Coordinates of C-alpha atoms in Angstrom, one line a residue:
Chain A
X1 CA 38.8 -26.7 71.3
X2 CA 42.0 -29.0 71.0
X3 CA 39.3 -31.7 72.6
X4 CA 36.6 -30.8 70.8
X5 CA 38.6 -31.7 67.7
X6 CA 39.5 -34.6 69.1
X7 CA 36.6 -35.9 69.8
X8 CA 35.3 -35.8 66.3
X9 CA 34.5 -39.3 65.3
X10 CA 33.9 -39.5 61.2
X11 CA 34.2 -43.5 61.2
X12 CA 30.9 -43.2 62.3
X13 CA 29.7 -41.4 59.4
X14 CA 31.7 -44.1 57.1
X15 CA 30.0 -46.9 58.8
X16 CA 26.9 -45.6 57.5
X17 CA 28.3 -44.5 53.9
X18 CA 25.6 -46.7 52.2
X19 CA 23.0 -44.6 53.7
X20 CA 24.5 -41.3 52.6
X21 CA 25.0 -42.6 49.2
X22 CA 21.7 -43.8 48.7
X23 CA 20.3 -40.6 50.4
X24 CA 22.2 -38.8 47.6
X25 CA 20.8 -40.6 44.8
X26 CA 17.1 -39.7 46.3
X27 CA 18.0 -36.4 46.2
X28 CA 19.6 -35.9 42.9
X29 CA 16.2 -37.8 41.8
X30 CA 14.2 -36.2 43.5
X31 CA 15.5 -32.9 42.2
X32 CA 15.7 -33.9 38.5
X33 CA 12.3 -35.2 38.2
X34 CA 11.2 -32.3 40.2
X35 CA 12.9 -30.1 38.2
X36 CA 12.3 -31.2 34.5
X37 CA 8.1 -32.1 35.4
X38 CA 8.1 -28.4 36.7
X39 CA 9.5 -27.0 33.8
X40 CA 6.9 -28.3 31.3
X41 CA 4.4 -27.3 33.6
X42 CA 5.8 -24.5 34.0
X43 CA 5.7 -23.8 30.1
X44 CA 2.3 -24.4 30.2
X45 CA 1.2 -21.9 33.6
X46 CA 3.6 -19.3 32.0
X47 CA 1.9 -19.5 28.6
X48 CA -1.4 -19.7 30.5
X49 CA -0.3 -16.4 32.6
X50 CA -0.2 -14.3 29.4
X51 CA -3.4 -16.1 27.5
X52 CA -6.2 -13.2 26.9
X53 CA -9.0 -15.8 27.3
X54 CA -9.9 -15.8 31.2
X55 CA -10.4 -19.5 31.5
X56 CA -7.0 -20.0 31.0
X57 CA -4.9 -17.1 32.6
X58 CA -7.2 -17.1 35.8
X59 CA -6.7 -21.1 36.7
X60 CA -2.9 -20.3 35.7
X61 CA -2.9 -17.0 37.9
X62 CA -4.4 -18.5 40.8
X63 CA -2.2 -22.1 40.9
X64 CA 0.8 -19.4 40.6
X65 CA -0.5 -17.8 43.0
X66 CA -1.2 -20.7 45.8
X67 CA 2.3 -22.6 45.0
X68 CA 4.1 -19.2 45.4
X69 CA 2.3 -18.2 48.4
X70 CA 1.8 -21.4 50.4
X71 CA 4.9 -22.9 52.5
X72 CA 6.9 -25.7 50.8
X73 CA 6.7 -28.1 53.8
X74 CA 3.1 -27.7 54.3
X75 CA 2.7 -28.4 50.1
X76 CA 4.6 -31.9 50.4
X77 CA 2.4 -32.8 53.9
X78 CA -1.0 -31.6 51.8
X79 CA -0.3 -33.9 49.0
X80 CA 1.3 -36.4 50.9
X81 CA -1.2 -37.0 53.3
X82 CA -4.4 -35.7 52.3
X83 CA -4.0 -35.0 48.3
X84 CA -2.9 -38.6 47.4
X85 CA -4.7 -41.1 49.9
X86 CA -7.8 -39.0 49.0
X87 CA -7.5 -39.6 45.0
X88 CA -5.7 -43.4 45.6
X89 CA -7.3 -44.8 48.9
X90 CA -3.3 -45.3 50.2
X91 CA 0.0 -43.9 50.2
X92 CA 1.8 -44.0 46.7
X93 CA 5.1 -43.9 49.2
X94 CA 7.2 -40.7 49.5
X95 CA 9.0 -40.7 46.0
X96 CA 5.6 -39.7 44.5
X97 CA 4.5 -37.2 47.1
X98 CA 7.5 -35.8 47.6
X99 CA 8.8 -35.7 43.7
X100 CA 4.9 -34.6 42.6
X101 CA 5.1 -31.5 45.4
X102 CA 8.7 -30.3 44.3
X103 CA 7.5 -30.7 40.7
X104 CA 4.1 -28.4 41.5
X105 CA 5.9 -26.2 43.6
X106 CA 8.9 -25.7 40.9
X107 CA 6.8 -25.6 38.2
X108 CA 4.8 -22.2 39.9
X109 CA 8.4 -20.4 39.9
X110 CA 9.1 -21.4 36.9
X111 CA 5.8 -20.2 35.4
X112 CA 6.7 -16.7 36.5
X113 CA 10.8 -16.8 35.1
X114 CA 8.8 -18.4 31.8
X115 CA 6.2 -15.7 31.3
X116 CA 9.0 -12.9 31.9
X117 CA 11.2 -14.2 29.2
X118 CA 8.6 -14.7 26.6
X119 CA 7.5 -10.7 27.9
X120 CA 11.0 -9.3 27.1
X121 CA 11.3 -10.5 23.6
X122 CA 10.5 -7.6 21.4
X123 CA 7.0 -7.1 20.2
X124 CA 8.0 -7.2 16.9
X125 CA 9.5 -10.3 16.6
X126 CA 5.6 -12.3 17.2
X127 CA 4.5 -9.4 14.7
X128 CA 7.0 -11.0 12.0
X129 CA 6.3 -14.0 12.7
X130 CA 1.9 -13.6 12.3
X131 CA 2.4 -11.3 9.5
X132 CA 4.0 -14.7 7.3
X133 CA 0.8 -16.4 8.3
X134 CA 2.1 -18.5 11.6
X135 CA -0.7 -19.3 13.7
X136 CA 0.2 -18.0 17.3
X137 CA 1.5 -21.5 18.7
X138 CA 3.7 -21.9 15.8
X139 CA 5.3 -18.3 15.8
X140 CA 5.7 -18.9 19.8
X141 CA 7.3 -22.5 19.4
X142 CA 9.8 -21.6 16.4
X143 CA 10.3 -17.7 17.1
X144 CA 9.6 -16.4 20.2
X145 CA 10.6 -19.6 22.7
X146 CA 14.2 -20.4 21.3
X147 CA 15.1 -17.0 22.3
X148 CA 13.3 -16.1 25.5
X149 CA 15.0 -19.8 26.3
X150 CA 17.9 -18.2 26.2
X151 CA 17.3 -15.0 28.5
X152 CA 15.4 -18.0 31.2
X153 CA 18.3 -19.6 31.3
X154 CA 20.3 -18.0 34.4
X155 CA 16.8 -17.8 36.9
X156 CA 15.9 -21.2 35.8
X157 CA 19.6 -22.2 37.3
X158 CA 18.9 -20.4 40.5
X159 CA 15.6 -22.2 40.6
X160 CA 17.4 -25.6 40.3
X161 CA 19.7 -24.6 43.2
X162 CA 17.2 -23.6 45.1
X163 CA 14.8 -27.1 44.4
X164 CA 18.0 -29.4 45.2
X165 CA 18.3 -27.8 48.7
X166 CA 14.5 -27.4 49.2
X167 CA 14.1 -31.3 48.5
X168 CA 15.6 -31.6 52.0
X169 CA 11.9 -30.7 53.3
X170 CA 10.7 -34.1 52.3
X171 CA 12.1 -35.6 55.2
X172 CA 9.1 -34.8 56.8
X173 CA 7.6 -37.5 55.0
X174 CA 10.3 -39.8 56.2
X175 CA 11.9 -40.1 52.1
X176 CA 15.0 -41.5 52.6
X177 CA 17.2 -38.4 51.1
X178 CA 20.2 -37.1 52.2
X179 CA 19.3 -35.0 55.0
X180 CA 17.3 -38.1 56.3
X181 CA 20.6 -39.9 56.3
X182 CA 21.6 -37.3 58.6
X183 CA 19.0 -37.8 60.5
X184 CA 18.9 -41.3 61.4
X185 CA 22.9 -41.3 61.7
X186 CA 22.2 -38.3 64.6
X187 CA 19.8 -40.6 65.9
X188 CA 21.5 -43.8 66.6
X189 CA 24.6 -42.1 68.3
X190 CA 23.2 -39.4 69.8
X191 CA 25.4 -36.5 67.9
X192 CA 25.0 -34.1 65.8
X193 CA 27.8 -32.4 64.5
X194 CA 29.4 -35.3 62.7
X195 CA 25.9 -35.8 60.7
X196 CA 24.6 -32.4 59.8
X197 CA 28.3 -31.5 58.5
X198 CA 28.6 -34.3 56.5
X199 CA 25.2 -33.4 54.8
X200 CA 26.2 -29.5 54.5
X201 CA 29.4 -30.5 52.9
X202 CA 27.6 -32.6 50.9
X203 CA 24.8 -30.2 49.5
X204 CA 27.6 -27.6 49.2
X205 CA 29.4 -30.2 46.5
X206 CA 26.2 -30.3 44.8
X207 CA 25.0 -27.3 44.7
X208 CA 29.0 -26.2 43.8
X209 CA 28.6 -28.7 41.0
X210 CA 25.3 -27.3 39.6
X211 CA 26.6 -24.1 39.5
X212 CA 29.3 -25.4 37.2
X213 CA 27.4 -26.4 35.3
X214 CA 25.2 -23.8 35.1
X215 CA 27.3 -21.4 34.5
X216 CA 29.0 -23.3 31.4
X217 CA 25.2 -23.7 29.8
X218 CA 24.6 -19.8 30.4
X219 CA 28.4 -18.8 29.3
X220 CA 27.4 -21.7 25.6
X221 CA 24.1 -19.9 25.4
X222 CA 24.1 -16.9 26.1
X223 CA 26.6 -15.0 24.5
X224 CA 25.9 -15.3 20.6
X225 CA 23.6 -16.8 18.2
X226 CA 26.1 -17.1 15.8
X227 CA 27.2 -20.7 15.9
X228 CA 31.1 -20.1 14.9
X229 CA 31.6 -17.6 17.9
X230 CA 29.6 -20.0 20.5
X231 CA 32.2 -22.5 20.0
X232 CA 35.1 -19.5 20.2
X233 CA 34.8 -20.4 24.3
X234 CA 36.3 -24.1 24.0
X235 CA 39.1 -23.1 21.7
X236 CA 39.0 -19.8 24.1
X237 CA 42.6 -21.2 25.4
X238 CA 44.3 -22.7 22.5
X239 CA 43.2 -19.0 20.3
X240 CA 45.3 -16.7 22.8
X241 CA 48.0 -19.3 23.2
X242 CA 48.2 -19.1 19.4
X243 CA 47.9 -15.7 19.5
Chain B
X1 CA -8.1 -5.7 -4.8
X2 CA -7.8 -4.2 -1.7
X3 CA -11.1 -1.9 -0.3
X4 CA -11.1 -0.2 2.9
X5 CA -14.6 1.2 4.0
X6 CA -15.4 3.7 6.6
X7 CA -11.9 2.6 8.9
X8 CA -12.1 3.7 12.6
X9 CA -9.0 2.5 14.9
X10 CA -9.3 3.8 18.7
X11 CA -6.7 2.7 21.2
X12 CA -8.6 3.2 24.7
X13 CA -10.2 6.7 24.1
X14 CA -7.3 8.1 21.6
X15 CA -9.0 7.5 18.0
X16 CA -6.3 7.0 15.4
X17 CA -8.1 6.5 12.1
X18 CA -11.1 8.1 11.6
X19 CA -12.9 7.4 8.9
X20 CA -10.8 6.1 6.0
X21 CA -12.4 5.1 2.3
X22 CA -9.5 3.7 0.0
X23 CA -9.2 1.1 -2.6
X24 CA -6.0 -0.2 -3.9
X25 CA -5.7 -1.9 -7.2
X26 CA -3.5 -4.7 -8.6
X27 CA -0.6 -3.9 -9.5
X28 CA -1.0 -0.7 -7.8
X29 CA 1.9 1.0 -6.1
X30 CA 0.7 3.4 -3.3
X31 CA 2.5 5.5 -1.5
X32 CA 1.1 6.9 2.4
X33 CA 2.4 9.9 3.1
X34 CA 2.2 12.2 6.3
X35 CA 3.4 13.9 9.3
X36 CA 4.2 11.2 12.2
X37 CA 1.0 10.5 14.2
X38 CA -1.1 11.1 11.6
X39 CA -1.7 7.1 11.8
X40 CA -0.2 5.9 8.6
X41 CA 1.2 3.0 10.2
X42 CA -1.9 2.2 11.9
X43 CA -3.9 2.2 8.8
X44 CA -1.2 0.2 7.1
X45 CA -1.2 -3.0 9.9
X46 CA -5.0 -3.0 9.6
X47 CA -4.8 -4.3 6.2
X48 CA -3.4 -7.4 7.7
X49 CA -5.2 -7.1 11.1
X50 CA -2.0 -6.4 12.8
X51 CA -4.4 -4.2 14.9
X52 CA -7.8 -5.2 15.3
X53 CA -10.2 -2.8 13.6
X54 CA -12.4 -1.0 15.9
X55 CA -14.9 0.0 13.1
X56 CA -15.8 -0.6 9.6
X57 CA -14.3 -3.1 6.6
X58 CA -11.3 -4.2 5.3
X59 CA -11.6 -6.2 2.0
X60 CA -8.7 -8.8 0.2
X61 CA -10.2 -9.9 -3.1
X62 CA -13.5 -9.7 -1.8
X63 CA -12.5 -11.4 1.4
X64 CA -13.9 -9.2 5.0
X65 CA -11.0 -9.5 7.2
X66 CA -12.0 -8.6 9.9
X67 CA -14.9 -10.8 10.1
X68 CA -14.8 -13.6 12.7
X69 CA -15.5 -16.4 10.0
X70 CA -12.2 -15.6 8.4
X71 CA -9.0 -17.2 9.0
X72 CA -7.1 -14.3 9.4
X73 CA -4.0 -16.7 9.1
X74 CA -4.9 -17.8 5.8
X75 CA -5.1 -14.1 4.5
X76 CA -1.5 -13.0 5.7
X77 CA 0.2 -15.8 3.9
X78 CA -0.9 -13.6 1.1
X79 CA 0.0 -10.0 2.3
X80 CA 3.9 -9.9 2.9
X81 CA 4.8 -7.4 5.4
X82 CA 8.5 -5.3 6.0
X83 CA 8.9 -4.0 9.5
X84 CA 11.0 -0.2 10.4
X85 CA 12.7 -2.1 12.4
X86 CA 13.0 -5.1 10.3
X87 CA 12.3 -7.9 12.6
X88 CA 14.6 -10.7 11.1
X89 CA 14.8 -13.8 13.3
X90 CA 17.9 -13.0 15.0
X91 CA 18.1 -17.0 16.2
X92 CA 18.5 -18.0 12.8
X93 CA 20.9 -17.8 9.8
X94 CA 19.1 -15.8 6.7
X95 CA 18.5 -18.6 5.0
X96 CA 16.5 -20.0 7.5
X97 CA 15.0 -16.8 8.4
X98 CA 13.5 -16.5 4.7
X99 CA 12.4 -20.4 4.5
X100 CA 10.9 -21.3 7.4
X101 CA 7.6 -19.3 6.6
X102 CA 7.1 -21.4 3.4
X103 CA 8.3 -24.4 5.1
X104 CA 6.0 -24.5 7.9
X105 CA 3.4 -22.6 6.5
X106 CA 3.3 -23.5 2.9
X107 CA 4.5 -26.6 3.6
X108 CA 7.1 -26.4 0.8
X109 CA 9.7 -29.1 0.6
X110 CA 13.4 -28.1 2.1
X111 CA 15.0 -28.3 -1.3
X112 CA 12.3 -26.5 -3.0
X113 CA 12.0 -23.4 -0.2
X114 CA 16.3 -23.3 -0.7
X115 CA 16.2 -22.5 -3.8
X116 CA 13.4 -20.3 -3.8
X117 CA 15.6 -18.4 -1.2
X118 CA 18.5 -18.4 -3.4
X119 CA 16.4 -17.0 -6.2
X120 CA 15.6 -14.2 -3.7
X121 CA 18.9 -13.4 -2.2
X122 CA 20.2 -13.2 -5.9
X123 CA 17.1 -11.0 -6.4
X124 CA 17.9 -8.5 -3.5
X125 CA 21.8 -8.8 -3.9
X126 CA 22.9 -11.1 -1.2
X127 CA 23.2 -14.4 -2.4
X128 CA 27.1 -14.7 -0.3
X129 CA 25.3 -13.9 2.5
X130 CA 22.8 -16.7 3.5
X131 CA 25.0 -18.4 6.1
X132 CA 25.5 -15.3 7.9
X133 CA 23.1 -14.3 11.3
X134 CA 21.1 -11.4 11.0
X135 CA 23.5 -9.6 13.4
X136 CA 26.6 -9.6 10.7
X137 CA 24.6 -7.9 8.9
X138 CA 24.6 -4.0 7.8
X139 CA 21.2 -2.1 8.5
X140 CA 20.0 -1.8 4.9
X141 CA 21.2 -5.7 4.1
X142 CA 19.1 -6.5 7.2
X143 CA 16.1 -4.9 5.6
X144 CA 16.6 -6.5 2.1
X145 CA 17.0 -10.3 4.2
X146 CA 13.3 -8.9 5.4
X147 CA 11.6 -8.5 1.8
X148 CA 12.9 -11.6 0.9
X149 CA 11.6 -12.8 3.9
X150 CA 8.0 -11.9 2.9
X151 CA 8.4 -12.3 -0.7
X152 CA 9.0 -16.0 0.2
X153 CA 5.2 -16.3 0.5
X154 CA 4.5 -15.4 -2.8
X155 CA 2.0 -12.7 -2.0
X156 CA -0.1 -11.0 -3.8
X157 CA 0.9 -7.6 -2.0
X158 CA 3.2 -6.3 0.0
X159 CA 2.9 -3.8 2.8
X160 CA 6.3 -1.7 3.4
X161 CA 6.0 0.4 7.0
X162 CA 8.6 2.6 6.9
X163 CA 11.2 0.8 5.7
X164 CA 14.3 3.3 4.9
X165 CA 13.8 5.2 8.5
X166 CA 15.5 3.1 10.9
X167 CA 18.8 2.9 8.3
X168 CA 21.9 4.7 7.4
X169 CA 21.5 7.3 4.9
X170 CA 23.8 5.4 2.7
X171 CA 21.6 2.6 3.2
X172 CA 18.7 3.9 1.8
X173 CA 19.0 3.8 -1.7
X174 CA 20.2 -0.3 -2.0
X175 CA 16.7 -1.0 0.0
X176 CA 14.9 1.6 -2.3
X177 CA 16.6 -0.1 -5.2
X178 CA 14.9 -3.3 -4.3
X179 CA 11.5 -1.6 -4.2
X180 CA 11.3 0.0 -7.3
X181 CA 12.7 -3.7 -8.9
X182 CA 9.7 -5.2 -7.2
X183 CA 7.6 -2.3 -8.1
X184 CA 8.7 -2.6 -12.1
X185 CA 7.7 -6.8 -11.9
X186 CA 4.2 -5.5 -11.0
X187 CA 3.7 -6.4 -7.3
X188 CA 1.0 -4.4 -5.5
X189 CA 2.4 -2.2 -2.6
X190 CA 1.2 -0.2 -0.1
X191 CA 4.6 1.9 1.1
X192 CA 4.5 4.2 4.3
X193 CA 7.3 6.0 3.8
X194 CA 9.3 9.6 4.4
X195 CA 11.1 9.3 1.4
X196 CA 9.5 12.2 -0.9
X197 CA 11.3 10.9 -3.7
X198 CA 10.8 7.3 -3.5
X199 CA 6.7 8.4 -3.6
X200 CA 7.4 10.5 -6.3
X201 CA 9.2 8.8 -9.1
X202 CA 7.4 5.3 -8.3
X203 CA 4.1 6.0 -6.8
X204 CA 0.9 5.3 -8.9
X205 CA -1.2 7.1 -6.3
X206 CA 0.0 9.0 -3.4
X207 CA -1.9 9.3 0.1
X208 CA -1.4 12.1 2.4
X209 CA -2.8 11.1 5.7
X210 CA -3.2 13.5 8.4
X211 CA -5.1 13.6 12.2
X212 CA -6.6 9.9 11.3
X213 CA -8.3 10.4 7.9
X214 CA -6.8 10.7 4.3
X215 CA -6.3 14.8 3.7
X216 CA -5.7 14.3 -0.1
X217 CA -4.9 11.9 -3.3
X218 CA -3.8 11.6 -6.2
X219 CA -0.7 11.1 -8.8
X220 CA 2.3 11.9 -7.1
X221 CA 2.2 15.2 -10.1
X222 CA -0.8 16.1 -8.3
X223 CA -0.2 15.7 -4.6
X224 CA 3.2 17.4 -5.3
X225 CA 2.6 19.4 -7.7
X226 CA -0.2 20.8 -7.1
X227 CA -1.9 20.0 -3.8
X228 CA -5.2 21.5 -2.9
X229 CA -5.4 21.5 0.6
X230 CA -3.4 24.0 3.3
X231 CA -2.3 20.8 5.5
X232 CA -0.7 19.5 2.3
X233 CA 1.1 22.3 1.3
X234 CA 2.4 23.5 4.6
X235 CA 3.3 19.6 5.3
X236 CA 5.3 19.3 1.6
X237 CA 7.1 22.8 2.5
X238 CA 8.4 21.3 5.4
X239 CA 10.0 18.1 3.9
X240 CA 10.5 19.2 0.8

């Protein structure tokens, strides 16, 4: 053991700090665009999944359906070796596959989290709003969406945890993110500890990050609508120190 | 102003309304009366098409509603409805809850819908109170927010479903209060409702709805006083 620890050489991993770095910033990009294209599309395929008119909720059932029921890694090879030389005549490199597979693939989870938080607002609430006169759309956009936001909020932070650690499947498609930088660090000295711990420790900070920040969204959301006791949680210290 | 011919509402193979015939006049102030299940509520949300209509007409001024060619939209800005269970906007202070309708709908300027929801709130007591979020608010202040709400439309009638039974008994009377005001001003009202004396002292016409189809009518004297048929009676000895 004693020698095992010893033998532990992170200079290596410092040498090739640049890579990391730049593998994180793919990553955190990767993730964000993933993340905010799948939520609109995901607003759309969860409105879609509760439409009455069968053209719409069967083409949004049965995209659900095949993102949610179709491997991740084989999505991101599909697109980004048949889908996209197919439509382009050549590679668009692996930013756009991999960012426009996350995206798809996010945006079918989210559909579901979406159409179950527009479901559990109370029936009444759309009646209110159609018996003033608001066309549908409008009674969904200023009614019914600012609160199911709110009750989306916690799953849609378990679905961006879960996108930032499933964007390190596009290393299939050679994207140079940070478990790639694991990769090629493995690679060139023939170890493997020093790399894939370094890139564990690394998605732990983010996803420990994200959680944070997760959490604080949920804990300013979440608790009231009433704007004077939202903001009761910052002054939350200095009101029982007073007190 | 309102006509209802030959009204039929099924839901799956349970039929509802069967057979209803009414017409409500201007000004009119009618009160539906009736043992629960006897559809009063469903006959009351097909006057705005709340539910679909499975057979036979429902006329506004002339207007079919439930024809395909209307714009069923454009017919609700002019039927205001209050909700048992209120259904105030619980994202948003009352003030917005009673502007945004004639904002977005009527396209009324901001300044213009304010004070038009001042007027109201001073109207239904609770002027203080249009900063506050629908959950600081009491049962039967909830319910008044709710007809200024729909009174923000301007319609020509208002449709009241239930609107004392989800409260406080000491809540009743400030909402019932409001409705007789707006009853007095001459707004047409069609008001499902378990409160006997409410239907007594202000309805023009009473309805006593039972098993789908209207059992009797008349002036509250009649209905009350005198009712003809055994459902009626045995119904009226009961709440009474």
């Amino acid at each position: 053991m004693i020698d095992f620890l010893d033998a532990i050489r992170f200079d290596m991993i410092w040498n090739y700090k640049e890579l990391f770095i730049r593998g994180l910033w793919i990553t955190l990009s990767l993730t964000a665009v993933g993340y905010v294209g799948g939520i609109i599309l995901g607003l759309f395929l969860g409105i879609g999944k509760l439409s009455k008119i069968k053209w719409i909720y069967y083409p949004a059932k049965y995209y659900v359906d095949f993102f949610r029921g179709t491997p991740l890694l084989v999505q991101i090879l599909l697109i980004h070796l048949a889908v996209i030389p197919s439509i382009f005549g050549h590679s668009l490199g692996y930013f756009v596959s991999g960012a426009t597979a996350l995206m798809l693939n996010c945006a079918a989870y989210n559909a579901e989290i979406i159409r179950a938080g527009i479901q559990s607002i109370e029936k009444g609430q759309m009646e209110a709003a159609r018996s003033l006169g608001m066309p549908q759309g409008e009674a969904m956009r200023f009614i019914i969406l600012p609160q199911a936001f709110r009750r989306m909020i916690p799953p849609l932070g378990n679905e961006l945890i879960a996108l930032l650690k499933d964007s390190s499947l596009v290393t299939v498609i050679a994207a140079n993110d940070l478990l790639y930088a694991g990769k090629v660090v493995a690679g060139a000295y023939a170890r493997f500890w020093e790399p894939y711990i370094t890139v564990a420790i690394l998605y732990l900070l983010l996803t420990w990050v994200f959680t944070k920040v997760i959490a604080y969204v949920e804990r300013r959301y979440s608790n009231s609508y009433i704007p004077s006791q939202r903001r009761r949680i910052f002054t939350f210290g200095r009101a029982s120190a007073g007190g | 102003m309102i006509k209802i011919q030959g009204l039929h509402k099924s839901f799956g193979k349970l039929e509802v309304l069967r057979g209803i015939d009414c017409e409500i006049s201007e000004k009119e102030v009618v009160c539906v009366i009736g043992p629960s299940g006897s559809g009063k509520s469903t006959f009351l949300r097909c006057i705005n098409l709340l539910e679909e209509v499975t057979k036979g007409s429902v006329y506004i001024d002339g207007v079919k509603i439930n024809s395909k060619d209307t714009d069923i939209n454009e017919i609700r800005k002019e039927v205001g409805m209050v909700f048992q269970q209120f259904n105030l906007f619980p994202h948003m202070n009352v003030l917005d809850n009673i502007t945004i309708a004639p904002k977005r709908i009527r396209k009324m300027h901001e300044v213009e819908a304010n004070d038009l929801a001042y007027q109201l709130l001073e109207k239904v007591g609770l002027r203080d109170k249009a900063s506050a979020y629908p959950e600081q608010l009491s049962g039967g202040q909830m319910q008044r927010v709710a007809i200024a709400r729909a009174l923000a439309m301007k319609p020509k009638v208002m449709l009241f479903d239930e609107p004392t039974s989800a409260l406080d008994p000491e809540m009743v009377k400030e909402v019932l209060d409001v409705m007789k005001q707006l009853a007095k001003e001459g707004m047409t009202m069609v008001v499902v409702t378990h409160e006997m004396g409410f239907a007594r002292e202000m309805g023009d016409r009473v309805l006593f709805m039972d098993e789908g189809v209207i059992m009797e009518e008349g002036t509250p004297s009649e209905v009350f006083g005198q009712p003809k048929s055994v459902r009626t009676q045995d119904f009226l000895s009961k709440v009474l």
